[in-house]
XYZ file of C-alpha atoms in Angstrom:
347
model
C -10.152 0.735 44.744
C -6.465 -0.048 44.259
C -4.843 -1.377 47.357
C -7.979 -2.916 48.832
C -6.435 -6.278 47.999
C -3.487 -5.456 50.242
C -3.875 -6.854 53.735
C -2.860 -4.751 56.707
C 0.573 -6.341 56.933
C 1.377 -5.677 53.282
C 0.223 -2.072 53.686
C 2.476 -1.623 56.720
C 5.469 -3.099 54.901
C 4.847 -1.039 51.757
C 4.483 2.153 53.805
C 7.735 1.391 55.631
C 9.563 0.778 52.324
C 8.283 4.064 50.874
C 9.095 6.074 54.010
C 12.634 4.657 54.090
C 13.146 5.215 50.367
C 11.957 8.834 50.603
C 14.384 9.386 53.458
C 17.483 7.734 51.980
C 16.963 7.280 48.245
C 18.457 3.780 48.683
C 16.783 0.420 47.950
C 15.294 -1.068 51.120
C 16.161 -4.604 52.268
C 14.293 -6.969 54.556
C 16.791 -6.496 57.427
C 16.116 -2.771 57.618
C 12.375 -3.443 57.550
C 12.558 -5.884 60.485
C 14.025 -3.028 62.551
C 11.571 -0.444 61.241
C 8.674 -2.694 62.200
C 10.156 -3.233 65.698
C 10.836 -6.942 65.080
C 7.089 -7.595 65.011
C 7.482 -9.564 61.774
C 10.200 -12.088 60.914
C 12.543 -11.363 58.067
C 11.368 -14.503 56.213
C 7.783 -13.243 56.311
C 8.921 -9.800 55.169
C 10.835 -11.357 52.258
C 7.730 -13.298 51.186
C 5.511 -10.223 51.463
C 8.031 -8.149 49.486
C 8.120 -10.799 46.754
C 4.315 -10.671 46.561
C 4.305 -6.844 46.514
C 6.806 -7.013 43.641
C 4.607 -9.445 41.756
C 1.681 -7.040 42.242
C 3.668 -4.193 40.721
C 4.263 -2.160 43.913
C 7.987 -2.831 44.348
C 10.854 -3.283 41.938
C 14.410 -4.439 42.344
C 17.183 -2.253 40.899
C 19.496 -4.713 39.126
C 22.574 -4.367 41.328
C 20.825 -4.463 44.676
C 19.255 -6.908 47.070
C 16.797 -4.269 48.253
C 13.575 -3.025 46.632
C 12.293 0.396 45.673
C 8.656 1.502 45.336
C 7.103 1.919 41.877
C 4.908 4.832 40.731
C 1.924 2.551 41.421
C 3.107 2.211 45.040
C 3.500 5.988 45.397
C -0.016 6.472 44.026
C -1.463 4.118 46.652
C 0.668 5.736 49.353
C -0.521 9.249 48.520
C -4.171 8.247 48.151
C -4.471 5.926 51.157
C -1.412 5.068 53.246
C 0.386 8.329 53.951
C 0.036 10.177 57.231
C 0.407 13.920 56.762
C 2.788 15.731 59.056
C 0.956 18.726 60.500
C 2.737 22.050 59.991
C 4.216 23.420 63.164
C 3.452 26.929 64.353
C 7.083 27.809 63.590
C 6.702 26.578 59.991
C 3.559 28.661 59.560
C 5.244 31.765 60.951
C 8.252 31.109 58.721
C 6.068 30.966 55.602
C 4.157 34.083 56.654
C 7.365 36.023 57.128
C 8.765 34.832 53.772
C 5.661 36.281 52.126
C 5.406 39.459 54.164
C 7.857 41.421 51.992
C 5.455 41.801 49.092
C 2.820 43.901 50.806
C 0.634 45.815 48.404
C 1.821 44.404 45.098
C 0.029 41.314 43.756
C 2.583 40.575 41.032
C 5.401 40.792 43.516
C 3.510 38.532 45.912
C 3.223 35.814 43.229
C 6.937 36.227 42.471
C 7.914 36.007 46.162
C 5.608 33.041 46.736
C 7.441 31.061 44.034
C 10.835 31.878 45.530
C 9.714 31.119 49.079
C 8.004 27.859 48.129
C 11.109 26.652 46.292
C 13.186 27.533 49.344
C 10.812 25.819 51.777
C 10.492 22.559 49.812
C 13.834 22.242 47.996
C 11.922 21.657 44.741
C 11.069 23.755 41.690
C 8.034 25.944 42.406
C 5.455 27.076 39.877
C 2.795 29.740 40.365
C 0.389 30.888 37.689
C -1.804 33.944 37.507
C -5.245 32.996 36.272
C -6.145 32.486 32.634
C -9.636 32.204 31.282
C -12.404 31.654 33.814
C -10.862 33.262 36.876
C -9.411 36.242 35.007
C -11.768 39.212 34.909
C -11.514 42.974 34.526
C -11.435 44.756 37.865
C -10.813 48.337 36.653
C -10.279 50.273 33.436
C -9.106 53.852 33.306
C -8.186 56.225 30.505
C -5.685 58.922 31.491
C -4.555 61.819 29.368
C -0.855 61.839 28.476
C -0.843 64.779 26.027
C -3.411 66.496 23.726
C -3.239 63.526 21.336
C -2.193 60.707 23.618
C -3.795 58.703 26.397
C -2.727 55.843 28.627
C -5.072 52.933 29.227
C -4.843 51.098 32.546
C -6.348 47.658 32.920
C -6.352 45.846 36.248
C -7.354 42.187 36.328
C -9.084 40.371 39.158
C -5.825 39.145 40.598
C -4.414 42.653 40.700
C -2.163 42.428 37.650
C -1.945 45.912 36.196
C -1.219 46.518 32.522
C -0.907 49.794 30.658
C -0.759 50.815 27.038
C -0.364 54.230 25.429
C -2.401 55.143 22.346
C -2.164 58.066 19.963
C -5.236 59.741 18.465
C -5.451 61.220 14.952
C -6.318 64.660 16.347
C -6.475 66.505 19.666
C -9.053 64.933 21.939
C -10.974 66.926 24.558
C -11.465 66.016 28.201
C -15.174 65.423 27.755
C -14.599 62.773 25.047
C -11.938 61.017 27.157
C -14.299 61.067 30.129
C -17.106 59.558 28.040
C -14.767 56.891 26.690
C -13.539 56.004 30.171
C -17.101 55.727 31.535
C -18.290 53.690 28.545
C -15.399 51.209 28.891
C -16.071 50.812 32.631
C -19.806 50.446 32.179
C -19.430 47.863 29.412
C -16.521 45.783 30.636
C -15.958 46.186 34.376
C -16.352 42.747 35.980
C -16.363 40.997 32.585
C -14.234 37.895 32.180
C -11.306 38.524 29.864
C -12.315 35.571 27.717
C -15.714 37.218 27.049
C -14.254 40.351 25.507
C -14.048 39.902 21.743
C -13.883 42.209 18.736
C -17.690 42.281 18.309
C -18.124 43.687 21.838
C -15.460 46.343 21.226
C -17.012 47.275 17.864
C -20.468 47.634 19.352
C -19.067 49.973 22.019
C -17.466 52.011 19.224
C -20.862 52.296 17.521
C -22.508 53.267 20.814
C -20.066 56.175 21.163
C -21.600 57.714 18.034
C -19.674 60.658 16.548
C -16.667 60.202 18.822
C -16.508 56.459 18.121
C -14.095 56.783 15.207
C -11.981 59.311 17.032
C -11.687 56.863 19.968
C -10.816 53.876 17.761
C -7.072 53.884 18.705
C -7.996 53.654 22.411
C -10.460 50.826 21.763
C -7.797 48.954 19.767
C -5.333 49.441 22.645
C -7.988 48.185 25.112
C -8.614 45.070 23.008
C -4.871 44.328 22.816
C -4.523 44.753 26.595
C -7.320 42.261 27.149
C -5.689 39.707 24.833
C -2.360 40.137 26.614
C -3.940 39.788 30.063
C -5.920 36.694 29.116
C -2.777 34.596 28.809
C -1.799 32.991 32.078
C 1.509 34.105 33.456
C 3.791 31.462 34.862
C 6.396 32.132 37.515
C 9.048 29.496 38.052
C 11.614 29.421 40.835
C 14.101 26.959 42.263
C 14.496 24.835 39.132
C 18.204 24.494 39.926
C 17.249 22.818 43.228
C 16.475 19.786 41.085
C 20.146 19.348 40.183
C 20.877 18.503 43.817
C 18.926 15.241 43.679
C 20.912 12.118 42.776
C 17.577 10.838 41.400
C 18.219 12.695 38.145
C 21.111 11.695 35.957
C 22.538 14.619 33.916
C 20.585 13.739 30.752
C 17.294 13.451 32.608
C 17.964 16.676 34.543
C 18.628 18.554 31.304
C 15.386 17.267 29.723
C 13.440 18.319 32.786
C 14.981 21.813 32.895
C 14.343 22.264 29.156
C 10.721 21.313 29.716
C 10.358 23.727 32.647
C 11.731 26.544 30.478
C 8.715 26.197 28.157
C 6.236 28.371 30.006
C 3.270 27.711 27.684
C 3.584 23.947 28.216
C 3.843 24.449 31.956
C 0.874 26.782 32.017
C -1.182 24.304 29.983
C -0.236 21.458 32.289
C -1.327 23.384 35.393
C -4.504 24.867 33.947
C -5.656 21.413 32.770
C -5.570 20.025 36.313
C -8.858 19.565 38.153
C -9.506 21.853 41.129
C -8.309 20.923 44.593
C -5.051 19.353 45.658
C -3.602 17.074 42.979
C -0.521 14.890 42.905
C 0.534 13.864 39.392
C 3.147 11.120 39.401
C 5.699 10.570 36.652
C 4.131 9.282 33.481
C 0.594 10.224 34.647
C 1.356 13.686 33.248
C 1.787 12.135 29.778
C 4.940 14.223 29.368
C 7.994 11.980 28.869
C 10.189 14.733 30.395
C 8.329 14.298 33.688
C 8.924 10.559 34.035
C 10.560 10.093 37.417
C 9.230 13.452 38.652
C 6.018 14.394 40.331
C 3.910 17.514 40.575
C 1.899 18.565 43.602
C -0.489 21.393 42.759
C -3.422 23.271 44.210
C -5.102 26.661 43.715
C -5.189 29.876 45.684
C -8.548 31.592 45.916
C -9.556 35.214 45.612
C -12.967 36.290 46.845
C -13.833 32.612 47.259
C -13.033 31.750 43.631
C -10.075 29.623 42.492
C -7.711 32.176 41.019
C -4.335 30.760 40.015
C -2.342 27.590 40.584
C 0.559 27.011 42.890
C 2.639 23.864 42.862
C 5.971 22.138 43.130
C 7.872 19.764 40.869
C 10.435 17.362 42.275
C 11.613 13.767 42.097
C 9.123 10.924 42.554
C 10.881 10.361 45.890
C 9.501 13.561 47.407
C 8.590 13.843 51.056
C 4.867 14.097 50.311
C 3.648 13.987 53.905
C 5.637 17.177 54.634
C 5.351 18.862 51.213
C 1.561 18.632 50.846
C 0.608 20.475 54.072
C 3.294 23.048 53.301
C 1.928 23.684 49.802
C -1.629 23.934 51.106
C -0.559 26.482 53.690
C 1.273 28.484 51.013
C -1.822 28.497 48.818
C -4.044 29.701 51.645
C -1.505 32.365 52.675
C -1.202 33.684 49.109
C -4.993 33.799 48.769
C -5.351 35.576 52.104
C -2.696 38.179 51.227
C -4.152 38.789 47.768
C -7.582 39.330 49.310
C -6.048 41.828 51.750
C -4.196 43.692 48.979
C -7.164 43.810 46.641
C -9.935 43.951 49.219
C -11.823 41.774 46.768
C -13.449 44.443 44.638
C -15.379 41.974 42.496
């Protein structure tokens, strides 16, 4: 594994450089390191070790400075092996809980508030997604009369997102037919994953309705369109202007990053392609040139024990990972807990 070749002293020095760089954003010199390591190592030794770490690709020297800054390779090693997480204090936990407490009862609002609160708590851009594909399933379908020839379809997904669509029939439709339609839709599709519902399934339900099948066609079309609409992941973004506060981004780079963040489909694709669990994607690892010099920390929130949507932050490579990671994990668990309370997991 990377970093095994680093002796204990090199690891200590590299960790100290990264910690100092995260704190100040300035290149770190050997003098500062002597102090940080409590004079346990001489500055000549530190200079030699730093030269070797540079040769190994962990440190680089900005042209105008005597000090060194960590490379993406160094951050990767730090996150995987060297970093010590800062546990969240009780006050931090309570603070996050109270930031999220305003959205009681409304899943969409909870996702919205979580993005805002996460951006506020971390000083980064925050991204939350509602599930697409696997985790998105149909929780409830109802057909409600609006007038003799009109009905409203309600579709609620597993994560509590509610969508409605009104359809108009070619003739008056009686209560009994609407009731049959409503029951047939529930029986056929309740609990089904959105990605499983295709035209063939909707057509076979139409055939099963017999005589009233044709009459109900507008409602079945509306149902199919609702499913398509719900199957696309929704992305909520907050705090992107926080990124302008970091000297790490020059104006051109900041503009590229903000333009990228404005493209929700790209963002959604990036998050849904990540493996489950906590992930830190550094700079060019994302294979998006706009994210060079930035990193993403992402994880999922769960509903009824299943990963449901993603929650993450985007900020400069020089993020305070040891504080941000526990904070993000607590956010994800709080959002999952609140969603489970709101929805009482009716899977």
